[in-house]
Structure formats: C-alpha cells, structure tokens
Coordinates of C-alpha atoms and ligand atoms in Angstrom, one line a residue:
Chain A
M1 CA 108.1 21.1 62.8
D2 CA 109.4 24.2 64.6
Y3 CA 112.7 26.0 64.1
S4 CA 114.3 29.1 65.4
Y5 CA 115.2 31.3 62.5
Y6 CA 118.1 33.7 62.0
P7 CA 117.7 35.7 58.8
G8 CA 120.8 37.8 59.1
C9 CA 121.4 41.2 57.5
S10 CA 121.5 40.3 53.9
L11 CA 118.1 38.7 53.8
H12 CA 116.5 42.0 54.5
S13 CA 118.3 43.8 51.7
T14 CA 120.5 42.4 48.9
G15 CA 119.1 38.9 49.5
K16 CA 115.5 40.0 50.0
E17 CA 114.2 37.4 47.5
Y18 CA 116.1 34.7 49.3
G19 CA 114.6 35.7 52.7
E20 CA 111.1 35.8 51.3
S21 CA 111.4 32.6 49.4
V22 CA 112.8 30.7 52.4
E23 CA 109.9 31.8 54.5
V24 CA 107.2 31.0 51.9
V25 CA 108.6 27.6 51.1
S26 CA 109.1 26.7 54.7
R27 CA 105.5 27.5 55.5
A28 CA 104.3 25.5 52.5
L29 CA 106.4 22.5 53.6
G30 CA 104.8 22.6 57.1
L31 CA 107.8 24.2 58.9
K32 CA 107.2 26.9 61.5
L33 CA 110.0 29.5 61.8
H34 CA 110.4 31.6 64.9
E35 CA 112.6 34.6 64.2
L36 CA 115.2 35.0 67.0
D37 CA 114.3 37.8 69.3
D38 CA 116.2 41.0 68.6
W39 CA 119.0 39.3 66.7
S40 CA 122.2 41.1 65.7
C41 CA 124.8 40.8 62.9
C42 CA 127.2 37.8 62.9
G43 CA 130.2 40.1 62.0
A44 CA 130.9 38.3 58.8
T45 CA 134.3 38.4 57.2
S46 CA 135.0 41.8 58.5
A47 CA 135.0 40.8 62.1
H48 CA 137.1 37.6 61.8
S49 CA 139.6 39.5 59.6
T50 CA 140.2 42.2 62.1
N51 CA 139.2 41.0 65.6
F52 CA 139.0 37.3 66.6
E53 CA 137.2 37.9 69.9
L54 CA 134.6 40.1 68.3
S55 CA 134.1 37.5 65.6
V56 CA 133.2 35.0 68.3
A57 CA 131.2 37.3 70.5
L58 CA 128.8 38.5 67.9
P59 CA 127.4 35.1 66.9
A60 CA 127.6 34.0 70.6
R61 CA 125.0 36.7 71.5
N62 CA 122.6 35.2 69.0
L63 CA 123.4 31.6 70.0
A64 CA 122.6 32.5 73.6
I65 CA 119.2 33.9 72.6
A66 CA 118.6 30.7 70.5
E67 CA 119.4 28.5 73.4
K68 CA 116.5 29.9 75.5
R69 CA 114.0 28.4 73.0
G70 CA 115.9 25.2 72.5
L71 CA 114.9 24.7 68.9
D72 CA 117.3 23.9 66.0
V73 CA 118.3 27.2 64.4
M74 CA 117.8 27.6 60.6
I75 CA 120.3 29.9 59.0
P76 CA 119.8 30.5 55.3
C77 CA 122.9 32.6 54.7
A78 CA 126.1 30.6 54.2
A79 CA 128.3 33.3 55.7
C80 CA 126.3 33.6 58.9
Y81 CA 126.1 29.8 59.1
N82 CA 129.9 29.6 58.9
R83 CA 130.4 32.3 61.5
F84 CA 128.0 30.7 63.9
K85 CA 129.5 27.3 63.5
S86 CA 133.1 28.7 63.8
A87 CA 132.2 30.6 67.0
Q88 CA 130.5 27.6 68.6
H89 CA 133.6 25.5 67.7
S90 CA 136.1 28.1 69.2
L91 CA 134.0 28.4 72.4
A92 CA 133.9 24.7 72.8
Q93 CA 137.7 24.4 72.4
D94 CA 138.8 27.2 74.6
S95 CA 137.3 27.6 78.1
D96 CA 139.1 30.9 78.8
L97 CA 137.6 32.4 75.7
K98 CA 134.2 31.1 76.7
N99 CA 134.5 32.7 80.2
N100 CA 135.6 36.0 78.8
I101 CA 132.9 36.2 76.1
S102 CA 130.1 35.0 78.4
K103 CA 130.8 38.1 80.6
S104 CA 129.9 40.4 77.7
L105 CA 126.5 38.7 77.0
D106 CA 123.1 39.3 78.6
D107 CA 122.0 35.7 78.3
D108 CA 123.8 32.5 79.3
Y109 CA 125.8 30.7 76.7
S110 CA 126.3 26.9 77.0
G111 CA 126.9 25.9 73.4
S112 CA 123.8 23.7 73.1
A113 CA 122.2 25.3 70.0
V114 CA 122.0 23.1 66.9
I115 CA 122.8 25.3 63.8
R116 CA 121.3 24.1 60.5
S117 CA 121.1 25.1 56.9
P118 CA 117.7 25.1 55.1
I119 CA 119.4 22.8 52.5
D120 CA 119.9 20.2 55.2
I121 CA 116.5 20.8 56.8
F122 CA 114.5 20.5 53.5
H123 CA 116.6 17.5 52.4
Q124 CA 116.7 15.6 55.6
D125 CA 113.7 16.7 57.8
V126 CA 111.2 17.2 55.0
G127 CA 112.8 14.7 52.7
L128 CA 113.0 14.3 48.9
E129 CA 109.8 12.2 48.7
S130 CA 107.6 14.7 50.4
L131 CA 109.2 17.5 48.4
E132 CA 108.4 15.6 45.2
E133 CA 104.8 15.0 46.2
K134 CA 104.3 18.7 46.5
V135 CA 105.5 19.5 43.0
V136 CA 102.7 20.7 40.7
K137 CA 104.9 22.0 37.9
K138 CA 108.0 20.0 37.0
L139 CA 111.0 22.3 36.1
K140 CA 111.4 20.6 32.7
G141 CA 114.1 22.1 30.5
L142 CA 115.8 23.8 33.4
K143 CA 119.4 22.7 33.4
P144 CA 121.0 24.0 36.6
V145 CA 124.4 23.4 38.0
S146 CA 124.4 23.5 41.8
Y147 CA 126.9 26.0 43.2
Y148 CA 127.7 25.5 46.9
G149 CA 130.7 27.8 47.2
C150 CA 132.8 27.9 50.3
L151 CA 131.0 28.8 53.5
W152 CA 128.5 25.9 53.9
L153 CA 131.4 23.4 53.5
R154 CA 134.7 24.5 54.8
P155 CA 136.4 23.7 57.1
P156 CA 134.5 20.3 57.0
E157 CA 135.0 19.4 60.7
I158 CA 133.3 22.7 61.7
C159 CA 130.6 22.9 59.0
G160 CA 129.5 19.3 59.0
F161 CA 127.9 19.3 55.5
D162 CA 127.3 16.1 53.5
D163 CA 130.5 16.0 51.5
T164 CA 133.1 18.7 51.3
E165 CA 134.4 18.1 47.7
N166 CA 131.3 16.7 46.1
P167 CA 128.1 17.8 48.0
I168 CA 124.9 16.6 46.4
M169 CA 121.9 17.7 48.5
L170 CA 121.1 20.7 46.3
D171 CA 121.5 18.5 43.1
E172 CA 119.1 15.9 44.5
M173 CA 116.5 18.5 45.5
L174 CA 116.6 20.0 42.0
T175 CA 116.2 16.6 40.4
S176 CA 113.1 16.0 42.7
L177 CA 111.7 19.2 41.3
G178 CA 112.0 17.8 37.8
A179 CA 115.0 19.9 36.7
E180 CA 117.7 18.3 34.6
S181 CA 120.6 18.9 37.0
R182 CA 124.1 19.0 35.4
N183 CA 127.2 17.7 37.0
W184 CA 130.3 19.9 37.1
S185 CA 133.5 20.1 39.1
F186 CA 133.2 23.7 40.2
K187 CA 130.5 23.2 42.9
T188 CA 132.8 24.2 45.7
D189 CA 135.1 26.7 44.0
C190 CA 135.3 30.2 45.6
C191 CA 133.5 33.0 43.8
G192 CA 135.5 35.7 45.6
G193 CA 132.4 37.1 47.3
S194 CA 134.2 38.6 50.3
L195 CA 136.3 40.9 48.0
T196 CA 133.5 41.8 45.6
I197 CA 133.4 45.5 46.6
S198 CA 137.1 46.1 47.4
K199 CA 138.8 43.9 44.6
T200 CA 136.2 44.0 41.9
E201 CA 138.4 43.2 38.9
L202 CA 139.9 40.1 40.5
V203 CA 136.5 38.9 41.4
E204 CA 135.0 39.4 37.9
N205 CA 137.5 37.0 36.5
M206 CA 136.6 34.4 39.1
V207 CA 132.9 34.8 38.4
D208 CA 133.4 34.7 34.6
R209 CA 135.3 31.4 35.0
L210 CA 132.4 29.9 36.9
M211 CA 129.9 31.0 34.3
R212 CA 132.1 29.6 31.5
M213 CA 132.4 26.3 33.3
A214 CA 128.7 26.1 33.9
R215 CA 128.1 26.6 30.2
E216 CA 130.6 23.9 29.3
A217 CA 128.7 21.5 31.6
G218 CA 125.6 22.2 29.5
A219 CA 123.8 24.3 32.1
N220 CA 121.4 27.1 31.3
C221 CA 121.5 28.5 34.9
L222 CA 123.2 28.3 38.3
V223 CA 121.6 27.6 41.6
T224 CA 122.9 28.9 44.9
A225 CA 121.9 29.0 48.6
C226 CA 124.0 32.0 49.6
P227 CA 123.1 35.7 49.3
L228 CA 126.8 36.7 48.9
C229 CA 127.4 34.2 46.1
M230 CA 124.2 35.4 44.5
A231 CA 125.1 39.1 44.7
N232 CA 128.5 38.2 43.2
L233 CA 127.4 35.9 40.5
D234 CA 124.5 38.1 39.5
M235 CA 126.4 41.4 39.3
R236 CA 130.0 40.6 38.4
A237 CA 129.8 38.4 35.3
H238 CA 130.6 40.0 31.9
E239 CA 127.7 40.1 29.5
D240 CA 129.1 37.5 27.0
V241 CA 129.2 34.7 29.6
Q242 CA 126.3 35.6 31.8
L243 CA 123.8 32.9 32.9
P244 CA 121.0 33.6 35.3
T245 CA 121.4 32.4 38.9
F246 CA 118.5 31.3 41.2
Y247 CA 118.1 30.7 44.9
F248 CA 117.1 27.1 45.3
T249 CA 114.1 28.2 47.3
E250 CA 112.9 30.3 44.4
L251 CA 112.9 27.2 42.3
I252 CA 111.1 25.1 45.0
A253 CA 108.4 27.8 45.1
L254 CA 108.1 27.8 41.4
A255 CA 107.7 24.0 41.2
M256 CA 105.2 24.0 44.1
G257 CA 103.2 26.7 42.3
L258 CA 103.5 29.1 45.3
E259 CA 103.0 32.9 45.1
G260 CA 106.1 35.0 44.9
P261 CA 108.5 33.8 42.2
E262 CA 107.5 36.4 39.6
N263 CA 108.3 39.2 42.1
W264 CA 111.5 37.6 43.3
L265 CA 112.9 36.9 39.9
G266 CA 112.2 40.5 38.9
L267 CA 114.7 41.6 41.6
H268 CA 117.6 39.8 39.9
N269 CA 120.2 41.7 37.9
I270 CA 120.7 39.1 35.2
D271 CA 117.1 38.7 34.1
P272 CA 116.0 35.1 34.5
L273 CA 112.5 35.6 33.2
P274 CA 113.3 35.1 29.5
L275 CA 114.6 31.6 30.4
I276 CA 111.7 30.8 32.7
K277 CA 109.1 32.0 30.2
S278 CA 110.7 30.2 27.3
L279 CA 110.3 27.0 29.3
K280 CA 106.7 27.9 30.1
L281 CA 107.4 27.8 33.8
L282 CA 105.6 31.1 34.5
Chain B
M1 CA 157.9 37.9 74.1
G2 CA 158.6 34.9 72.0
S3 CA 159.8 34.7 68.4
F4 CA 157.4 35.7 65.6
L5 CA 156.8 32.0 64.9
E6 CA 156.0 31.2 68.5
D7 CA 153.7 34.2 68.7
V8 CA 151.7 33.1 65.7
N9 CA 151.6 29.5 66.8
K10 CA 150.3 30.4 70.2
Q11 CA 147.5 32.4 68.7
I12 CA 146.6 29.6 66.2
N13 CA 146.2 27.4 69.3
G14 CA 146.0 24.2 67.2
V15 CA 148.4 22.7 64.7
D16 CA 151.8 24.4 64.7
L17 CA 153.2 25.9 61.5
Q18 CA 156.3 23.6 61.7
N19 CA 154.0 20.8 60.6
C20 CA 153.9 22.2 57.1
Y21 CA 156.2 20.2 54.8
H22 CA 155.8 22.6 51.9
C23 CA 154.0 20.3 49.5
Q24 CA 152.3 23.4 48.1
K25 CA 148.9 21.8 47.8
C26 CA 147.5 24.9 49.5
S27 CA 149.0 27.3 47.0
S28 CA 148.0 25.3 44.0
G29 CA 144.4 25.2 45.0
C30 CA 144.2 28.8 46.3
P31 CA 141.9 31.0 44.1
M32 CA 143.8 34.1 45.0
A33 CA 147.3 32.8 44.8
A34 CA 147.9 34.3 41.3
A35 CA 147.2 37.8 42.6
M36 CA 149.1 37.4 45.9
D37 CA 152.7 38.7 46.3
F38 CA 153.4 35.7 48.5
K39 CA 151.7 32.3 48.0
P40 CA 150.0 30.6 51.1
N41 CA 152.9 28.2 51.7
E42 CA 155.4 31.0 51.2
I43 CA 153.7 32.9 53.9
I44 CA 154.2 30.0 56.3
R45 CA 157.8 29.8 55.3
M46 CA 158.2 33.5 56.0
V47 CA 156.6 33.2 59.4
Q48 CA 159.1 30.3 60.1
M49 CA 162.0 32.5 59.0
G50 CA 160.8 35.5 61.1
Q51 CA 160.1 37.8 58.1
R52 CA 157.6 39.8 60.1
D53 CA 157.9 43.3 58.6
L54 CA 157.7 42.0 55.0
L55 CA 154.7 39.9 55.8
L56 CA 152.8 42.6 57.6
R57 CA 153.2 44.9 54.6
S58 CA 152.2 42.2 52.1
S59 CA 149.1 42.4 50.0
A60 CA 148.7 38.6 50.3
I61 CA 147.3 38.8 53.8
W62 CA 144.5 41.1 52.6
L63 CA 143.8 39.2 49.4
C64 CA 143.0 35.9 51.0
A65 CA 139.2 35.4 50.4
S66 CA 138.9 33.2 53.5
C67 CA 137.5 30.4 51.3
E68 CA 139.1 27.7 53.6
T69 CA 140.1 25.5 50.6
C70 CA 143.8 25.3 51.8
V71 CA 143.1 24.1 55.3
T72 CA 140.5 21.7 54.1
R73 CA 143.0 20.1 51.7
C74 CA 146.2 20.3 53.7
P75 CA 147.6 16.9 54.6
N76 CA 148.7 18.3 57.9
A77 CA 145.6 20.4 58.7
V78 CA 147.7 23.6 58.9
D79 CA 145.1 26.4 59.4
I80 CA 146.3 29.0 56.9
P81 CA 143.2 31.2 57.0
R82 CA 143.5 31.5 60.8
M83 CA 147.2 32.3 60.4
I84 CA 146.3 35.0 57.9
D85 CA 143.6 36.5 60.2
I86 CA 146.3 36.7 62.9
L87 CA 148.7 38.4 60.6
R88 CA 146.0 40.9 59.6
V89 CA 145.4 41.9 63.1
M90 CA 149.2 42.2 63.8
S91 CA 149.4 44.4 60.7
L92 CA 146.6 46.6 61.9
D93 CA 148.0 46.8 65.4
A94 CA 151.4 47.7 64.0
G95 CA 149.8 50.5 62.1
V96 CA 151.2 49.3 58.8
V97 CA 149.7 51.0 55.8
P98 CA 149.3 48.2 53.3
H99 CA 148.9 48.4 49.5
D100 CA 145.4 47.1 49.8
R101 CA 143.9 49.7 52.0
E102 CA 140.5 49.5 50.5
V103 CA 140.0 46.0 51.9
I104 CA 140.6 47.3 55.4
Q105 CA 138.4 50.3 54.8
F106 CA 135.6 48.0 53.7
H107 CA 135.9 46.1 57.0
E108 CA 135.9 49.3 59.0
S109 CA 132.8 50.6 57.2
F110 CA 131.1 47.3 57.7
L111 CA 131.8 47.0 61.5
G112 CA 131.0 50.6 62.0
T113 CA 127.4 50.1 60.9
V114 CA 127.2 47.0 63.1
K115 CA 128.5 48.8 66.1
R116 CA 125.9 51.6 65.6
G117 CA 122.8 49.6 64.7
G118 CA 123.5 46.0 65.6
R119 CA 122.9 45.0 62.0
V120 CA 124.4 46.0 58.7
N121 CA 122.7 48.8 56.8
E122 CA 124.1 48.2 53.3
P123 CA 123.5 51.7 51.8
I124 CA 125.1 53.4 54.8
M125 CA 127.9 50.9 54.9
I126 CA 128.7 51.5 51.2
A127 CA 128.4 55.2 51.5
T128 CA 130.9 55.2 54.4
Y129 CA 133.2 53.0 52.4
K130 CA 133.1 55.3 49.4
L131 CA 133.9 58.3 51.6
K132 CA 136.9 56.5 53.0
T133 CA 138.2 55.4 49.7
G134 CA 137.1 58.2 47.4
T135 CA 135.6 55.6 44.9
Y136 CA 132.4 57.5 44.5
L137 CA 131.5 56.5 41.0
K138 CA 132.4 52.8 41.1
D139 CA 129.3 50.6 41.1
V140 CA 126.9 53.5 41.2
G141 CA 124.8 52.0 38.4
V142 CA 124.5 48.6 40.2
G143 CA 123.7 50.3 43.5
F144 CA 121.1 52.6 42.0
K145 CA 119.4 49.7 40.2
M146 CA 119.1 47.8 43.5
F147 CA 117.8 50.9 45.2
L148 CA 115.1 51.2 42.5
K149 CA 114.2 47.5 43.0
G150 CA 113.6 48.2 46.7
K151 CA 116.5 46.0 47.8
L152 CA 118.6 48.7 49.4
S153 CA 116.6 50.6 52.0
L154 CA 118.0 53.4 54.1
F155 CA 115.8 52.4 57.0
S156 CA 116.4 48.7 57.6
P157 CA 115.4 47.4 61.1
R158 CA 118.1 47.6 63.7
T159 CA 118.8 45.6 66.9
K160 CA 116.8 47.2 69.7
N161 CA 119.1 46.3 72.5
R162 CA 122.0 48.5 71.3
K163 CA 123.5 48.6 74.8
A164 CA 124.2 44.8 74.4
I165 CA 126.0 45.5 71.1
R166 CA 128.1 48.3 72.5
R167 CA 129.1 46.0 75.4
I168 CA 130.3 43.4 73.0
F169 CA 132.3 45.9 71.1
S170 CA 133.8 47.5 74.1
S171 CA 134.7 44.3 75.9
T172 CA 136.4 42.8 72.8
A173 CA 138.2 46.1 71.9
K174 CA 141.9 45.9 72.2
S175 CA 143.5 48.2 74.7
Ligands
SF4_1 S1 149.2 22.1 52.0 FE1 149.7 22.1 54.2 S2 151.7 21.0 54.3 FE2 151.3 21.5 52.1 S3 152.5 23.4 51.8 FE3 150.3 23.9 52.3 S4 150.3 24.2 54.6 FE4 152.2 23.1 54.0
SF4_2 S1 141.6 30.6 52.5 FE1 142.8 32.3 51.6 S2 144.9 31.3 51.4 FE2 143.4 29.6 51.8 S3 142.9 29.0 49.7 FE3 141.3 30.5 50.3 S4 142.1 32.5 49.5 FE4 143.8 31.0 49.5

C-alpha cells in the first residue's frame, strides 16, 4: 500500500521520535510512504489566528503537490491534519476564495486529495487482526489511557474521525498490542497545547488535571498521536502527578520488536524507561 | 460599512450569531473560560450589542485555545472559534495593544520563520519570541535539555522553493 506522506515541521524537531516511529512502523506493516516534494509548513494556529487567507493558502500549496501523485496523504501531526482538512473544507465551500488562492500557487488545486491520519490508516487499512499477528511481545502490565485531544476530532464534520466524544481507534489498537487499556472521560479534553509557550501557567494546570484523571482511571501512562500534545504533556506536568506519555507508534514498534524504541524513549522528558523496564518490555 | 454584528456574520460566512440562544453550553465546556475576561457566549452577546472596542481589547480573544469544543457541542452550530479568529484579526488591524501581547508575539515569531524558510525552525522561532517578549530565562532548562537530546537543531531542512512561499505570503498580505 502506497501513501503520500506529510511529516510537517514538528516531526523533524520536537516530535522527532514520532516521525521516526511512524516511518519504521509503516515500513514494517508493509506501507510505503512517499514524502511530499518540497513540502512547506501548514501555518498551524498562528496562521489561522491572524490571517485566514494565509491559513488556507499554506496547506493548499501542499495539497496541490499531493494531488499530482493522487495517493491518500498520511499526516501524523494532529495540528497539520486539522489545518489541511479545514483548508480543504473552506476551499470547497467558497469558490471566490478558491480562485484567489489558486492564483498564488504553482500547481493546480482541485480539492481531490484524501487526507488521512496514521491512526485511521493502521486501524482501517492494515486492520487490528494483521496488527495483532505481528505482535511478538505483548505489552502486558502497560495500562494506558488513550488521549486524542482536540485536533483530530473537532469540528467533527470537517475532521471525520470515528466518534467525536468517544473515539476508540487508539484504545482498540493498544488492546491488540496486549496492553490493558483504561477507559476515562478525558480522551478529548484540550491540553492547552497552542498556549504552552505564551501562557505556561494556565497550561500547567490543564496538564496536571489530565495526569490526575489518568491516575484516577488506574493508568500508568498516557498515549498520544500528536506532537503538540506530547510536548505539552511531557514538559508541563508537575512532578507529583507526572506519568510518562508515549506516541502510539512507539508502542506498536515495541510490541512488534522493531529497532528504535530505546532511542526514542530516551528523548522523552518524563523518563518512560523505568516503567518499561519494570514490565520487562525492553 | 455594516454594523459590527453584520460585519462579523459576513466573515463567518455560515451560521449567523443571532442563532445563539445563550444556553451557555459553550462556556461551560470551554477549557479556557475560567481565565477569560468574557466567556464565549458573552463574546457573542457583545458582538450582538456592538461592543466592538471592549472586545477587541479583551484577553478572551487571545486566550481561546482553538480547541473547537464549543462549536462541536453548540445546539445551533455557532462557530465561536471562527468568530474569535475574526475578532483577533480585527484587533490586530485596529492596532489594539492587548493585555496578552505575548500570544501575538508568539504568532509573529512563528510565521516569521515560516515566511523565511517555508518551515518552522523551532530554536530560531523561540529565540525571536524571547527577544520580542524579553522572557529570556523562561524554559531555558527545558530548551537546553531538548537541544542536548538532539531534538532542536539550528539547521533543520527548509523548503527549497522559497519563491513560492514568498508569493503565498505576499498575495495573502493585507493592504
Ligand atoms: S452553545 Fe451555542 S447556542 Fe448555546 S450559548 Fe453557546 S453559542 Fe449560544
Ligand atoms: S475553541 Fe476557544 S472558546 Fe471554544 S471551547 Fe475551545 S478555548 Fe473555548
């Protein structure tokens, strides 16, 4: 199976271990990723907060590049995914906007690219059964809560995820890996990621609350599929409530016995290795 | 030029703000409401009442985390995050100096690196932000740790076709 691949800026820096684990796991699952030629930033929150046209034009450039190849586009970063989906939606709704923005692009934009998350691709295209078949080391004793956050899910008519209030794809994948997934009602609460640098104190409270609720649900870790949530959860929690957070792809790699997890986990701020070693998973 | 309300509705280009019946579901589920000077449904009310100046100076419009919870749950599909983005742009255009300047300075630093390199270079973006805000010491420990771990690199790859990026910025720039 072939996909176009848009890593986005975070996956080369703060989300480095996410980028690497997405690529390693995709390869092991038989997916071929083709990085978009000369891609550029999606503009993130900063563009849509200050200039609507710019926030549409930046993703549109990448979508136009993707259309040339015609493959589904895998976007592992929730923030990029949300910006791409929103831009595509706005351009489909407003033909004047589409005409104006098309003029500033080198490639033709029609709106035909199919934008997808790796969660959806692994869950739907690969499937839970094939995933389970490839597990060589069950993640026994790992009790994760799945944390989806905002940007994969909302607004629902634009994002098109499985369920806005109670998504389950990550939970199901973790169960297939042999983890003892915990249920909780904070899966889709906001962690404040977009204000983590400018409004740190406010955000610390939001993150602490998530950590406390995860503990209350009996979890020993959190699992995310977003580099912004990860940076926030991993750096803004106070010491007394901290739990390690994993990218779901790191855990898939671990369960499949692939190379990489030891290096990736060493990049985290809240050290997940004591937990992983105590469960004899590494 | 129409009224403030008409102006905002026109830009929302979807569900008009008059459809809000002030059930406050948005404000009760908003993660930032406690820190805001005006709650999400109050912002709607103020747009309806033409309280333009007060709103454009408010901290609420910069504290919204764009989590989209409110619009997802609103029984009338009122797009509050879009309304807030519109108010932000109006506030910038009006040259208002808000309480929460650092949020805007962050956006400027971020888009500045995109404009120059096509992609975000995080260390340079953060350094610019720190120069703008004078918050040199905040988060230095965290940043240094990431630098040592090889996560933050000063030389991350850029977009080659920078002309295309400049064109996008110039054609969407406001006159
Ligand atoms: S939830 Fe919708 S209808 Fe209710 S107060 Fe908020 S915007 Fe108005
Ligand atoms: S999008 Fe903004 S206003 Fe709406 S719930 Fe989230 S933080 Fe509150």
